[in-house]
PDB file of C-alpha atoms in Angstrom:
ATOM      1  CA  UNK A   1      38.596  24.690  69.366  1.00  0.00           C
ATOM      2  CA  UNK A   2      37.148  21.251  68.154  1.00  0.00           C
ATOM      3  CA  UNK A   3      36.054  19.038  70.715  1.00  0.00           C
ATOM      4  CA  UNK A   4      38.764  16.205  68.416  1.00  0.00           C
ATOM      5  CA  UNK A   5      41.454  16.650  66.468  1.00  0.00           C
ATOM      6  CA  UNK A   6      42.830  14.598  64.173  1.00  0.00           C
ATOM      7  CA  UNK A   7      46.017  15.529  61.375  1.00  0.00           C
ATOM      8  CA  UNK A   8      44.307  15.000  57.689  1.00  0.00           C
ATOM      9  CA  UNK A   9      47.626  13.785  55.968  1.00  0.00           C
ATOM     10  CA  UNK A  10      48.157  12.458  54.078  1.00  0.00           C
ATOM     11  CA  UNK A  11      50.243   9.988  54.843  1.00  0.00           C
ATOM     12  CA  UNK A  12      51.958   7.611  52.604  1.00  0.00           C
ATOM     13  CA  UNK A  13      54.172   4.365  53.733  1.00  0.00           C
ATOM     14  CA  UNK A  14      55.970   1.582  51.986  1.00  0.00           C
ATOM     15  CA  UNK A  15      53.895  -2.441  52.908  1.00  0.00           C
ATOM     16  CA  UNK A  16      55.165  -3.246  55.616  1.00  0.00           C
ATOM     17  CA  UNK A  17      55.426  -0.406  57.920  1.00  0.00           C
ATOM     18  CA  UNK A  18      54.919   0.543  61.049  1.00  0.00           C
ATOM     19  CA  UNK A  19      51.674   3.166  60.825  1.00  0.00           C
ATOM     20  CA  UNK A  20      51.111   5.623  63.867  1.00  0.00           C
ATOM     21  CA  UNK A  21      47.684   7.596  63.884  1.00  0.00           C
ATOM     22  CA  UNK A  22      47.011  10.057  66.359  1.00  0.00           C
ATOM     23  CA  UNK A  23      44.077  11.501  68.021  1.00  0.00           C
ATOM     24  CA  UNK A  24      43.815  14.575  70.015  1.00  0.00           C
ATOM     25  CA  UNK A  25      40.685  15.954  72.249  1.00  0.00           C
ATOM     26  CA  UNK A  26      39.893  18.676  74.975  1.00  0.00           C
ATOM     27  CA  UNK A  27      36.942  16.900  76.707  1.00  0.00           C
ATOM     28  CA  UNK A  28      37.921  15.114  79.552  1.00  0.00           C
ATOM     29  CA  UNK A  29      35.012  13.489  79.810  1.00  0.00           C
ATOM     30  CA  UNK A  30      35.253  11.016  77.147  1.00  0.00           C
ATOM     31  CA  UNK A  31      36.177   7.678  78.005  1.00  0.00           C
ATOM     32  CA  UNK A  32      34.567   5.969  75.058  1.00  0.00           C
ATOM     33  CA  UNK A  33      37.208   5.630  71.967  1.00  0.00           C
ATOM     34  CA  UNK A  34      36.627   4.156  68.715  1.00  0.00           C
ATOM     35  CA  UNK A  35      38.772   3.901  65.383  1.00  0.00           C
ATOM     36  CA  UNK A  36      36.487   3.705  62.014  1.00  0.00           C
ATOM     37  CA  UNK A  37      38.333   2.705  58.878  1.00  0.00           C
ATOM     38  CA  UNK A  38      36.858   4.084  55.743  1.00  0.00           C
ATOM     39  CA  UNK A  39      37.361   3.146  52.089  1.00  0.00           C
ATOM     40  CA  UNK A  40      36.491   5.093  49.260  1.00  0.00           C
ATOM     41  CA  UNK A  41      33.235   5.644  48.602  1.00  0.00           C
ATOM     42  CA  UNK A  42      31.923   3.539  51.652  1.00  0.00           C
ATOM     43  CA  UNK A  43      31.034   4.059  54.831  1.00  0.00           C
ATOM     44  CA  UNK A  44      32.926   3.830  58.332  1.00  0.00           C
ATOM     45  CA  UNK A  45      33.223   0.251  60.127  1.00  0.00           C
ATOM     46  CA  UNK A  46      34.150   0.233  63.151  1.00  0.00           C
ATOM     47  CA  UNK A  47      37.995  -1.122  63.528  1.00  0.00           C
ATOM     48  CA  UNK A  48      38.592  -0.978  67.048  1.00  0.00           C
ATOM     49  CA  UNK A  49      37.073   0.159  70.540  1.00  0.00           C
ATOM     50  CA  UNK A  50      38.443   1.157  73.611  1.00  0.00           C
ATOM     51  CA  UNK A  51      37.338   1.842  76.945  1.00  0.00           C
ATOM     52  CA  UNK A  52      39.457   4.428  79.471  1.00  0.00           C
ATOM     53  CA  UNK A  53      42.996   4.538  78.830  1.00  0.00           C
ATOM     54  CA  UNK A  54      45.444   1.359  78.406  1.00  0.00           C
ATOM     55  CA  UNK A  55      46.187  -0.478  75.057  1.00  0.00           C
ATOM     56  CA  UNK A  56      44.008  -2.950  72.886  1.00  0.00           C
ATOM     57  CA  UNK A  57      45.506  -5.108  70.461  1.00  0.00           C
ATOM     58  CA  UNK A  58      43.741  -7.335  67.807  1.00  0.00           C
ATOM     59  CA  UNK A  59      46.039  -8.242  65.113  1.00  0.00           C
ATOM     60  CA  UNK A  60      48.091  -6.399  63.234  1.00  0.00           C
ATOM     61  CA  UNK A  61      45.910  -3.275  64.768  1.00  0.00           C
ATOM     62  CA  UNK A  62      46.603  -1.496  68.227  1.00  0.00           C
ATOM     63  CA  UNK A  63      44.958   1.167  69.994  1.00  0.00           C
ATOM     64  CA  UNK A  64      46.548   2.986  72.849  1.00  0.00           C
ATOM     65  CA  UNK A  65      44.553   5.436  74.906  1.00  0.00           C
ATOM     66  CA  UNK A  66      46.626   7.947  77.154  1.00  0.00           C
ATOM     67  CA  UNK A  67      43.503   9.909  79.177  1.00  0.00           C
ATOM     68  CA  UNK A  68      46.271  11.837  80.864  1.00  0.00           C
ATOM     69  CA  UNK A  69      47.558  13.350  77.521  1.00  0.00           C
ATOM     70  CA  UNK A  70      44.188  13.414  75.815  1.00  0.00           C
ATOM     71  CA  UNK A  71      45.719  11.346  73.242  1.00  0.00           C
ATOM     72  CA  UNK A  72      44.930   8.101  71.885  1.00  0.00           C
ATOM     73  CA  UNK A  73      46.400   6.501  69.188  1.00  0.00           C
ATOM     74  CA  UNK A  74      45.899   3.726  66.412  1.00  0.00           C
ATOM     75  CA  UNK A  75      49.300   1.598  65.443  1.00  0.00           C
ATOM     76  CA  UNK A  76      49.287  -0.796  62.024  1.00  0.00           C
ATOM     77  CA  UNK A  77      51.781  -3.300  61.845  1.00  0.00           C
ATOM     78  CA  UNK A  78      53.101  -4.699  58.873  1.00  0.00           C
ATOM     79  CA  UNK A  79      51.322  -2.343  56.903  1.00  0.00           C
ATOM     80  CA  UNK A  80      49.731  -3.842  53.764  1.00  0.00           C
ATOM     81  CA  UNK A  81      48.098  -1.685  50.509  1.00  0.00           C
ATOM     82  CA  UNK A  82      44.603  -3.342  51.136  1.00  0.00           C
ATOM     83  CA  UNK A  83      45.023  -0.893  54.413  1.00  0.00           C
ATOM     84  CA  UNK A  84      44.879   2.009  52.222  1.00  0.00           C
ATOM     85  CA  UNK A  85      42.135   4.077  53.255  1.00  0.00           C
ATOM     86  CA  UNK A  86      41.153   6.839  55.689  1.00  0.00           C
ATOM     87  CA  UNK A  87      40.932   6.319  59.710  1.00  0.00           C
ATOM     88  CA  UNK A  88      38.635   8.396  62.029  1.00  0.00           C
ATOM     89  CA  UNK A  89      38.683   8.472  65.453  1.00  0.00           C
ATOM     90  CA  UNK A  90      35.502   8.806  67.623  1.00  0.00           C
ATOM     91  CA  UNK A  91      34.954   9.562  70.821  1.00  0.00           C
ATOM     92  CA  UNK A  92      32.046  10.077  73.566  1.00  0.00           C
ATOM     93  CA  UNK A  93      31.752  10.594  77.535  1.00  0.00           C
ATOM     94  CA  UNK A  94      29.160   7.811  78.123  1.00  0.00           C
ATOM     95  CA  UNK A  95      27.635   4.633  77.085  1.00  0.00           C
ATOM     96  CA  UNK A  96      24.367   4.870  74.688  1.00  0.00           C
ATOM     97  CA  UNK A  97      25.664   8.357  74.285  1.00  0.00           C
ATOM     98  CA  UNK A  98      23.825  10.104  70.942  1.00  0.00           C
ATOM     99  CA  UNK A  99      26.504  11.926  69.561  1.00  0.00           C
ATOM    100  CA  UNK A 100      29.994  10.397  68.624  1.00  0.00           C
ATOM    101  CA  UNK A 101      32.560  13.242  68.157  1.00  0.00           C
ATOM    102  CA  UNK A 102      34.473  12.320  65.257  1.00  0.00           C
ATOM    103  CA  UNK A 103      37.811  13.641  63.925  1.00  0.00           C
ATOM    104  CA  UNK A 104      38.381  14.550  60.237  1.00  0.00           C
ATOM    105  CA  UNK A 105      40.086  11.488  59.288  1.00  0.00           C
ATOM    106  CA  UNK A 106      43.972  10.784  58.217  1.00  0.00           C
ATOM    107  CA  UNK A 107      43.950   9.354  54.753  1.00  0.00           C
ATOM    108  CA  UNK A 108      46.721   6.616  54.204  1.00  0.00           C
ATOM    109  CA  UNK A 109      48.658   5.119  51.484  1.00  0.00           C
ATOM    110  CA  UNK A 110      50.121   1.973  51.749  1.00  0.00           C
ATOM    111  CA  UNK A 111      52.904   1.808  48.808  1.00  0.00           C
ATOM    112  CA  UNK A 112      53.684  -1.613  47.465  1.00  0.00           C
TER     113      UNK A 112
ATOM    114  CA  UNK B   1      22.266  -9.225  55.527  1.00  0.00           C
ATOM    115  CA  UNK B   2      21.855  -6.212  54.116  1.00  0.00           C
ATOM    116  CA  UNK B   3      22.509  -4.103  57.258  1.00  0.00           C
ATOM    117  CA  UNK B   4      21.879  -0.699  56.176  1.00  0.00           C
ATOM    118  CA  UNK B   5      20.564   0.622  52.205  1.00  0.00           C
ATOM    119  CA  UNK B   6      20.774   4.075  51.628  1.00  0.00           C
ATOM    120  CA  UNK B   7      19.292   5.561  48.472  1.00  0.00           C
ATOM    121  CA  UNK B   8      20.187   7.175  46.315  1.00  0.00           C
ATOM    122  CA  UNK B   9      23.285   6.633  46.353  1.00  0.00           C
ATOM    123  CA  UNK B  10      24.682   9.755  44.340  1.00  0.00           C
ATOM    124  CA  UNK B  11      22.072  12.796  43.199  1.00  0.00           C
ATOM    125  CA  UNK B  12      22.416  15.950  41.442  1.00  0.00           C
ATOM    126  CA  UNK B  13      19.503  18.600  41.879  1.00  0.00           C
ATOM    127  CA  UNK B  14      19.009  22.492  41.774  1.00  0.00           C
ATOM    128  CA  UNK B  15      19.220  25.300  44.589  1.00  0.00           C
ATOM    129  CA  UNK B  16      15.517  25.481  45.942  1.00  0.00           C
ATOM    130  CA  UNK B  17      14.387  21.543  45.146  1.00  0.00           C
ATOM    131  CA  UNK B  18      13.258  19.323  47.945  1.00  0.00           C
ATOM    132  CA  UNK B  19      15.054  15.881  47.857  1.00  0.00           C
ATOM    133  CA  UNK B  20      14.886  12.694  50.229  1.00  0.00           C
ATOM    134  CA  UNK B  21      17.692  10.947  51.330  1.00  0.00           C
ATOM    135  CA  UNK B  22      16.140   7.548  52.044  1.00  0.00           C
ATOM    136  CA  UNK B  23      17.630   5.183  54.455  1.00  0.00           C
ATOM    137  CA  UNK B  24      16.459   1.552  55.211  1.00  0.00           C
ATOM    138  CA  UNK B  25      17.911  -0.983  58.166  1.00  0.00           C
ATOM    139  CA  UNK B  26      17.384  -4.763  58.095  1.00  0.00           C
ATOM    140  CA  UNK B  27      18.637  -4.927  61.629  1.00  0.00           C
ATOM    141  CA  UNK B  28      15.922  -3.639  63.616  1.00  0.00           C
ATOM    142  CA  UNK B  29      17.819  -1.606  65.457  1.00  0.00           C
ATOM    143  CA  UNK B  30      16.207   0.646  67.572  1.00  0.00           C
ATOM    144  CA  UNK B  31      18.771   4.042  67.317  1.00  0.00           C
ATOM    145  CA  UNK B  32      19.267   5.696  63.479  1.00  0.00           C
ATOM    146  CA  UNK B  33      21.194   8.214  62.975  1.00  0.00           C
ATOM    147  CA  UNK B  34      22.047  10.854  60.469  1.00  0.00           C
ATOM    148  CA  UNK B  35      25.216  12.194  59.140  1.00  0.00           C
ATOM    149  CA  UNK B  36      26.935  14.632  56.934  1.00  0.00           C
ATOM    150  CA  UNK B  37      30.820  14.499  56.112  1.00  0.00           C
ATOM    151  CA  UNK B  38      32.807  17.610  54.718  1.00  0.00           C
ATOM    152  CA  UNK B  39      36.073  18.048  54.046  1.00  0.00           C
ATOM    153  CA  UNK B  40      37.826  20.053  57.040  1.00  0.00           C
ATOM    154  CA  UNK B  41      35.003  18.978  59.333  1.00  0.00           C
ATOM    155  CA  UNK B  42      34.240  15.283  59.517  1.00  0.00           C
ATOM    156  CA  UNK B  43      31.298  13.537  60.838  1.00  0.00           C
ATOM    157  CA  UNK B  44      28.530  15.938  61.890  1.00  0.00           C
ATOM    158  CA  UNK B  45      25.560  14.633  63.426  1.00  0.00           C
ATOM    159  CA  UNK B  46      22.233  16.020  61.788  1.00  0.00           C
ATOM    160  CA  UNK B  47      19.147  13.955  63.542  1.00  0.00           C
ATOM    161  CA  UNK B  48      18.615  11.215  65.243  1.00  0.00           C
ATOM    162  CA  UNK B  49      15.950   8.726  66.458  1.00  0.00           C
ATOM    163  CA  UNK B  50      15.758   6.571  69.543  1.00  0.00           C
ATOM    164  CA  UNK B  51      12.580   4.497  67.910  1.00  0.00           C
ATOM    165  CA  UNK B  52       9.843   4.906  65.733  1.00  0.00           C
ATOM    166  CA  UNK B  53       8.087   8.681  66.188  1.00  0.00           C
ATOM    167  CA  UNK B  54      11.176   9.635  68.810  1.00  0.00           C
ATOM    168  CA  UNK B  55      13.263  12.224  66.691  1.00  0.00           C
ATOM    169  CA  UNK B  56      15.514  14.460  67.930  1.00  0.00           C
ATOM    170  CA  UNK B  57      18.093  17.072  66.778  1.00  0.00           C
ATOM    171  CA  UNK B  58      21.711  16.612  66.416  1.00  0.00           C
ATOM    172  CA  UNK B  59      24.909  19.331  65.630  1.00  0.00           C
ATOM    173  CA  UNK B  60      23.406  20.476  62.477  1.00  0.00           C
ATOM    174  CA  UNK B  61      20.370  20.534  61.919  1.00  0.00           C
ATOM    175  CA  UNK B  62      18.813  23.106  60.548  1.00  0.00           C
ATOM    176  CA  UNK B  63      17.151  22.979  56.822  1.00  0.00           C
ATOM    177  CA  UNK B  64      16.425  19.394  57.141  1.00  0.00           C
ATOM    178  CA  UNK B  65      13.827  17.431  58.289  1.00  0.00           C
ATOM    179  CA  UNK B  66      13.385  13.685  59.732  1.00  0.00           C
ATOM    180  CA  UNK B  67      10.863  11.521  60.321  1.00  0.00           C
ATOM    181  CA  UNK B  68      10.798   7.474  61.476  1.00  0.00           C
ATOM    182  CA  UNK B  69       6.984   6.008  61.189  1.00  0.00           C
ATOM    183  CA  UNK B  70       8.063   2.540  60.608  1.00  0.00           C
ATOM    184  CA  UNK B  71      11.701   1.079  62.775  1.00  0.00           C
ATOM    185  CA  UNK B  72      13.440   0.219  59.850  1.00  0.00           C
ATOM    186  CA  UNK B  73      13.392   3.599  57.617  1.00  0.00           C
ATOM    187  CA  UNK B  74      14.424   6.982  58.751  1.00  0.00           C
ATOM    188  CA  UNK B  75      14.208   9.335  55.486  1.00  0.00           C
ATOM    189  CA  UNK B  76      15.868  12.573  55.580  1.00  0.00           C
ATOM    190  CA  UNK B  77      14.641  15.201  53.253  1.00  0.00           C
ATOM    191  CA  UNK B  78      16.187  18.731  52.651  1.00  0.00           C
ATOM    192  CA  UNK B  79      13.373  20.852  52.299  1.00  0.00           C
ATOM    193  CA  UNK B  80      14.768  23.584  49.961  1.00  0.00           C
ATOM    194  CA  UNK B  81      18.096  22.429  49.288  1.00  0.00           C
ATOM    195  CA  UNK B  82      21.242  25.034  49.170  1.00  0.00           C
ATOM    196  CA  UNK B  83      24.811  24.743  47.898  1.00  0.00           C
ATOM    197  CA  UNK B  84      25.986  24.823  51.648  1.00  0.00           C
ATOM    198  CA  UNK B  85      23.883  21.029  51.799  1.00  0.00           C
ATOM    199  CA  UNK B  86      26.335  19.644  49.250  1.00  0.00           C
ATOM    200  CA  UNK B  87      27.694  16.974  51.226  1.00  0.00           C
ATOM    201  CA  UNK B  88      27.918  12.762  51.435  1.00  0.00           C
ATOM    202  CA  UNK B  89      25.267  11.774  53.930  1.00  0.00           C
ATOM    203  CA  UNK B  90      25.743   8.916  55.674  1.00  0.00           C
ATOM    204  CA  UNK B  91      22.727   6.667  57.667  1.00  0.00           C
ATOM    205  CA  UNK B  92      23.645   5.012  60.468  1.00  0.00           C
ATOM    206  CA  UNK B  93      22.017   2.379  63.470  1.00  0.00           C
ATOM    207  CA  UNK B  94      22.530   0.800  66.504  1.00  0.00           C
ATOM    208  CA  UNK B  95      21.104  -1.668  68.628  1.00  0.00           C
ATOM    209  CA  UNK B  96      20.055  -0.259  71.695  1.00  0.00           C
ATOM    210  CA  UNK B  97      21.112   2.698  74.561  1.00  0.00           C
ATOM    211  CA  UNK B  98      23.895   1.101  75.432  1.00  0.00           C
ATOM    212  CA  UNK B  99      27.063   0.517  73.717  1.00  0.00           C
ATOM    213  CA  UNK B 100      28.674   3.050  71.692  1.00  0.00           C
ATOM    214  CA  UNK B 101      28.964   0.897  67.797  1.00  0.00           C
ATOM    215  CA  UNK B 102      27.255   2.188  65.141  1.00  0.00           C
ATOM    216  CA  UNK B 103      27.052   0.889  62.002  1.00  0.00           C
ATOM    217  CA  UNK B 104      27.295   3.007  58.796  1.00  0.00           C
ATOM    218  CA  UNK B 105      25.277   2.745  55.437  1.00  0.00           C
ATOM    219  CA  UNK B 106      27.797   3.068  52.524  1.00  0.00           C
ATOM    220  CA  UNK B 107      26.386   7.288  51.736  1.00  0.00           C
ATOM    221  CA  UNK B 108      25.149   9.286  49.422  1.00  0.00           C
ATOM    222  CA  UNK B 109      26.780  11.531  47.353  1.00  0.00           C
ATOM    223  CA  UNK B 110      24.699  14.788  47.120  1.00  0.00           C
ATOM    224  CA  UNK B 111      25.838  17.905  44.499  1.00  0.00           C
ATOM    225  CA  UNK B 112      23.435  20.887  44.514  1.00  0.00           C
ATOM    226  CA  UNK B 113      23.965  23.498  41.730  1.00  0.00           C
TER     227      UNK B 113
END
């Protein structure tokens, strides 16, 4: 069993949609969470980052972190095409740790 | 600010060839990191290196080999590549032990036939 799992998609919405992404894992250790948006051809950047569980908002982006479930989550308002890409979570047990465990990615679409 | 440079950016070579992925950080951070992505698996650690001449091995790393004599480059070479290495490698830094960001290079595209 990975250590994160993530559903590949794709997934393809009309502008201006709600967008839910969705994170599994199996370590319940890891209380580090991070969502990486990546464009074609490009690297990651780091979108958002979350410590423990609770909810983190920052514009049209929200993460929500449920340790209980082993679930976190990434939600897009008002989707918009330029958010057309693929989003990774990441995940680790400590600070400064040396290894992020990453899932696979969900590749969106937003449709305008 | 040119963050991080990987080169090349795409390369093509045979089953058997050495290659090196170079990778070059204006930041001076003091953590790099190596990558590989694959469909069906994601990120995949392959080295890492807490400072100049402090390398150490990640999820997957056998058939390559690292090496960090200056802060700001951390070269990865495959030492006799296979089709199994095919792969976009990504370079990666951050600033310190603490904190959990890391900042990506923008990945090389590597085909072996």
């Amino acid at each position: 069993q990975k250590e994160v799992e993530q559903d590949p998609g794709p997934l393809s919405v009309p502008e201006g949609a709600i967008v839910s992404l969705n994170c599994t894992y199996s370590n319940s250790a890891f209380q580090y969470f991070m969502w990486y948006r990546q464009y074609s051809r490009k690297g990651p950047e780091l979108l958002m980052y979350t410590y423990s569980s609770g909810n983190k908002e920052d514009g049209r982006f929200t993460a929500q972190v449920d340790k209980s479930s082993k679930y976190i989550s990434l939600f897009i308002r008002d989707s918009q095409p330029s958010d057309s890409a693929t989003y990774l979570c990441a995940m680790s047990a400590s600070t400064g740790a040396n290894n992020l465990f990453f899932g696979t990615g969900t590749r969106l679409t937003v449709i305008p | 600010d040119a963050g991080i440079t990987q080169s090349p950016r795409y390369k093509i070579t045979e089953t058997g060839r050495q290659v090196t992925l170079m990778c070059h950080q204006t930041w001076s951070h003091s953590y790099m990191f190596w990558y590989r992505q694959d469909l069906g698996h994601g990120l995949r650690l392959i080295y890492y290196s807490a400072a100049a001449d402090i390398t150490d091995k990640g999820e997957v790393p056998d058939g390559y080999v690292v090496s960090r004599s200056k802060t700001e480059n951390f070269p990865l070479t495959l030492e006799s590549a296979t089709r199994s290495q095919t792969s976009v490698y990504f370079c990666a830094s951050r600033p310190g032990n603490s904190g959990n960001t890391i900042y990506f290079g923008e990945g090389s595209w590597l085909t072996v036939v």
